[in-house]
Amino acid sequence: ELDSYARGVILKSRELASSLGAARHYMDGDGGGKNKHAFDPRFLVFEFAASLLLRQAQVILVRRFCERFRKSEPLCHQMIMGAGKSTVVSPLLALMLGDRRTLFFCVVPQSLLEFARTIMRHNFATLIQKPVYTFAFDRSTPVTDGLYRKLRRARATNAVVVASPTSVKSFVIKFVEIMHLLVDMRDEANEEVARRAASGVLGSMWGKLVRALPTSSQDDELGLLLRAQASRCARILRLLRDGALMLDEVDLILDPLKSELNWPLGIKEPLDFTVPRGYRWQLPFHLLDALLQHTNGGRTIDDHRNSTAALAALAELNAALSKGTREHRLQAMPHLVLLDRAWYTSTIAPILARWMCVYMADKGFRGLRDADMCSYMLGHDKKAESVLAAVRSGRLTDEQVKMLNASRDYLTSLLPHIWSKTDRVSYGLLSAEQIARQEREMALMPKSRKLLAVPFVAKDCPSRASEFSHPDVAIGLTILAYRYEGLRRNDFQQTLVALRGNMVHEHGPYPERRSCRLYTAWVRLAG
């Protein structure tokens, strides 16, 4: 027992000696002369408040950041996990850079926002006291004097402002949108806003836009409101420009493919090739139906029992898909997923091209041989001279040319892309619970996110605000999502309401009306 106590005392004494003899890497000087050592007391206070010992690499890095900030130069540094980036360097920079003249802004990904706030409040709640605020901004947030005063108060109280990249981007884009609206109003009074935002890229752009505008005497209430908001934006931007911005996980924040900001502008107009027949989504529906029927008992949406060409294409396609699954060129679970794009190009695409010829024949496409159309749709232009000649001579209608080009785009690029994605992992529909949760989090949730497939960041984890930017990719993935997941309860209710509305406007006895026959067919197919 005495030996155990002795060993404990020895360990404690060694630990004490190690602590007393530990080097403080922020000490400057060689120990000679009257001024033996010089140091920044903020390092020592931070060590005491955080109950830690700063490493040499951390001290050097913080000093580099401070030096670059004094020179108004940016600095990007990569740190390995466990080096104290979020728990040591970030709060220490907030202490060193945030003063009554500098507003310290800490921008972190949305997933780390709560963690960053917790770390800052833990470090600045006892001996060193700093308020920690959150800058939250979206499209529906008005730019008020209160927002500007809060940021000024944050600077005056040495506060730390934590924000997500979406909030910062939303504020800047809001300023650009307000300027865009004011430019459309063509009001000379905007010169005052241009003068206030005279420095920086946005200010330069704004000044050029305003100077190019003709004068106008109109000054309505909306114009006054927009100019007031633009003036506040300019003041806030100047406040931010004079501050210090620290980006945590900068590679993730600046990746344009991982941005969670969706900000459409302008008037919504129908996509080309959608009015009046809706071929823009009917065409991929027919194309994907051929792939989905392989695991659906061979049933297709349209009845092709009387089409020899359709039956032959489907039979060949099913054989190729079965062989591709056995050879691991396709993933069978949870549904068919393309793994080998070269195999798709050489084996599946030619069969699907013939399947598209069946669709075009049903839509009245005449005047070209199927072999020539298949060559064109597969991108073999040298073998499709007759198609190119027909397009150049004007023998094909605008609708027929668009149908050919849309089929070509799908077969050569769009289809292999969307077929290589896994439902509920890379994309999917939002469930009723997810829609309700996001409506509570987002002031204005776009209708497109409720009805179309959205990107997923992990299994059953949809993105917070992203949408697919390419319309044909969004259409194709939405078709697959509904076919794999089925209609949600609200979708089914809206479908029945629309079907009943169509039935009311149709003529004839109820059992013979098209909507009634369609509903009867649904019930029969449902068993």
PDB file of N, CA, C and O in Angstrom, residues 16 46 53 55 72 76 93 95 117 123 149 160 173 196 199 237 257 259 288 316 343 384 471 506:
ATOM      1  N   LEU A  16       3.777  17.767 -12.045  1.00  0.00           N
ATOM      2  CA  LEU A  16       3.985  19.146 -11.612  1.00  0.00           C
ATOM      3  C   LEU A  16       5.260  19.732 -12.197  1.00  0.00           C
ATOM      4  O   LEU A  16       5.281  20.873 -12.685  1.00  0.00           O
ATOM      5  N   PHE A  46      -5.482  33.488 -22.035  1.00  0.00           N
ATOM      6  CA  PHE A  46      -6.271  32.459 -22.713  1.00  0.00           C
ATOM      7  C   PHE A  46      -5.898  31.065 -22.196  1.00  0.00           C
ATOM      8  O   PHE A  46      -6.780  30.215 -21.995  1.00  0.00           O
ATOM      9  N   LEU A  53      -2.324  24.366 -22.455  1.00  0.00           N
ATOM     10  CA  LEU A  53      -1.006  24.888 -22.790  1.00  0.00           C
ATOM     11  C   LEU A  53      -0.893  24.988 -24.307  1.00  0.00           C
ATOM     12  O   LEU A  53      -1.054  23.993 -25.010  1.00  0.00           O
ATOM     13  N   ARG A  55       0.394  25.041 -27.951  1.00  0.00           N
ATOM     14  CA  ARG A  55       1.502  24.417 -28.663  1.00  0.00           C
ATOM     15  C   ARG A  55       2.235  25.457 -29.506  1.00  0.00           C
ATOM     16  O   ARG A  55       1.678  26.502 -29.855  1.00  0.00           O
ATOM     17  N   SER A  72      -3.884  43.497 -44.167  1.00  0.00           N
ATOM     18  CA  SER A  72      -5.096  43.341 -45.002  1.00  0.00           C
ATOM     19  C   SER A  72      -4.872  42.299 -46.099  1.00  0.00           C
ATOM     20  O   SER A  72      -5.306  42.465 -47.250  1.00  0.00           O
ATOM     21  N   CYS A  76      -4.747  31.286 -45.954  1.00  0.00           N
ATOM     22  CA  CYS A  76      -5.423  29.989 -45.892  1.00  0.00           C
ATOM     23  C   CYS A  76      -4.426  28.966 -45.364  1.00  0.00           C
ATOM     24  O   CYS A  76      -3.304  28.861 -45.870  1.00  0.00           O
ATOM     25  N   LEU A  93      -8.124  33.389 -32.055  1.00  0.00           N
ATOM     26  CA  LEU A  93      -8.187  34.455 -33.063  1.00  0.00           C
ATOM     27  C   LEU A  93      -9.297  35.451 -32.755  1.00  0.00           C
ATOM     28  O   LEU A  93      -9.157  36.653 -32.993  1.00  0.00           O
ATOM     29  N   LEU A  95     -10.214  36.291 -29.821  1.00  0.00           N
ATOM     30  CA  LEU A  95      -9.672  37.145 -28.761  1.00  0.00           C
ATOM     31  C   LEU A  95      -8.659  38.144 -29.307  1.00  0.00           C
ATOM     32  O   LEU A  95      -8.656  39.321 -28.912  1.00  0.00           O
ATOM     33  N   ARG A 117     -20.810  27.744 -31.852  1.00  0.00           N
ATOM     34  CA  ARG A 117     -21.369  28.634 -30.830  1.00  0.00           C
ATOM     35  C   ARG A 117     -21.020  28.142 -29.418  1.00  0.00           C
ATOM     36  O   ARG A 117     -20.669  28.931 -28.533  1.00  0.00           O
ATOM     37  N   ASN A 123     -15.505  29.441 -24.030  1.00  0.00           N
ATOM     38  CA  ASN A 123     -14.245  30.144 -23.832  1.00  0.00           C
ATOM     39  C   ASN A 123     -14.425  31.581 -23.364  1.00  0.00           C
ATOM     40  O   ASN A 123     -13.508  32.136 -22.733  1.00  0.00           O
ATOM     41  N   ARG A 149     -27.697  48.178 -36.296  1.00  0.00           N
ATOM     42  CA  ARG A 149     -27.360  48.565 -34.921  1.00  0.00           C
ATOM     43  C   ARG A 149     -26.836  47.365 -34.130  1.00  0.00           C
ATOM     44  O   ARG A 149     -25.927  47.498 -33.308  1.00  0.00           O
ATOM     45  N   VAL A 160     -18.334  38.116 -30.650  1.00  0.00           N
ATOM     46  CA  VAL A 160     -18.045  37.171 -31.719  1.00  0.00           C
ATOM     47  C   VAL A 160     -19.355  36.876 -32.441  1.00  0.00           C
ATOM     48  O   VAL A 160     -20.363  36.536 -31.803  1.00  0.00           O
ATOM     49  N   ILE A 173     -26.426  38.475 -51.755  1.00  0.00           N
ATOM     50  CA  ILE A 173     -27.327  38.337 -52.905  1.00  0.00           C
ATOM     51  C   ILE A 173     -28.567  39.214 -52.724  1.00  0.00           C
ATOM     52  O   ILE A 173     -29.120  39.737 -53.696  1.00  0.00           O
ATOM     53  N   ARG A 196     -22.219  55.625 -51.050  1.00  0.00           N
ATOM     54  CA  ARG A 196     -21.958  54.989 -49.755  1.00  0.00           C
ATOM     55  C   ARG A 196     -21.258  53.645 -49.924  1.00  0.00           C
ATOM     56  O   ARG A 196     -20.539  53.201 -49.038  1.00  0.00           O
ATOM     57  N   SER A 199     -16.571  51.703 -52.327  1.00  0.00           N
ATOM     58  CA  SER A 199     -15.399  50.830 -52.367  1.00  0.00           C
ATOM     59  C   SER A 199     -15.827  49.392 -52.476  1.00  0.00           C
ATOM     60  O   SER A 199     -16.932  49.018 -52.112  1.00  0.00           O
ATOM     61  N   LEU A 237     -22.188  46.271 -45.217  1.00  0.00           N
ATOM     62  CA  LEU A 237     -21.051  45.749 -45.956  1.00  0.00           C
ATOM     63  C   LEU A 237     -19.751  46.467 -45.579  1.00  0.00           C
ATOM     64  O   LEU A 237     -18.692  45.851 -45.484  1.00  0.00           O
ATOM     65  N   LEU A 257     -20.493  23.139 -55.633  1.00  0.00           N
ATOM     66  CA  LEU A 257     -21.398  22.009 -55.769  1.00  0.00           C
ATOM     67  C   LEU A 257     -22.047  21.623 -54.446  1.00  0.00           C
ATOM     68  O   LEU A 257     -22.955  20.792 -54.418  1.00  0.00           O
ATOM     69  N   SER A 259     -23.091  24.097 -52.204  1.00  0.00           N
ATOM     70  CA  SER A 259     -23.780  25.272 -51.696  1.00  0.00           C
ATOM     71  C   SER A 259     -25.248  24.947 -51.448  1.00  0.00           C
ATOM     72  O   SER A 259     -25.912  24.329 -52.290  1.00  0.00           O
ATOM     73  N   LEU A 288     -37.542   5.801 -69.335  1.00  0.00           N
ATOM     74  CA  LEU A 288     -37.278   5.134 -68.062  1.00  0.00           C
ATOM     75  C   LEU A 288     -38.233   3.968 -67.822  1.00  0.00           C
ATOM     76  O   LEU A 288     -37.890   3.029 -67.089  1.00  0.00           O
ATOM     77  N   GLU A 316     -35.071  -7.894 -75.844  1.00  0.00           N
ATOM     78  CA  GLU A 316     -33.615  -7.782 -75.908  1.00  0.00           C
ATOM     79  C   GLU A 316     -33.073  -7.003 -74.706  1.00  0.00           C
ATOM     80  O   GLU A 316     -32.017  -7.341 -74.148  1.00  0.00           O
ATOM     81  N   TRP A 343     -20.225  -0.179 -70.629  1.00  0.00           N
ATOM     82  CA  TRP A 343     -21.156  -1.253 -70.976  1.00  0.00           C
ATOM     83  C   TRP A 343     -22.510  -0.686 -71.380  1.00  0.00           C
ATOM     84  O   TRP A 343     -23.133  -1.157 -72.329  1.00  0.00           O
ATOM     85  N   ALA A 384     -25.477   9.343 -89.731  1.00  0.00           N
ATOM     86  CA  ALA A 384     -26.822   9.932 -89.701  1.00  0.00           C
ATOM     87  C   ALA A 384     -26.890  11.142 -90.612  1.00  0.00           C
ATOM     88  O   ALA A 384     -27.506  12.156 -90.265  1.00  0.00           O
ATOM     89  N   PRO A 471     -32.784  21.153 -65.463  1.00  0.00           N
ATOM     90  CA  PRO A 471     -34.204  20.764 -65.459  1.00  0.00           C
ATOM     91  C   PRO A 471     -34.438  19.325 -65.876  1.00  0.00           C
ATOM     92  O   PRO A 471     -35.306  18.648 -65.307  1.00  0.00           O
ATOM     93  N   GLU A 506     -66.014  16.645 -68.426  1.00  0.00           N
ATOM     94  CA  GLU A 506     -66.172  15.729 -69.549  1.00  0.00           C
ATOM     95  C   GLU A 506     -67.640  15.428 -69.798  1.00  0.00           C
ATOM     96  O   GLU A 506     -68.495  15.617 -68.909  1.00  0.00           O
TER      97      GLU A 506
END
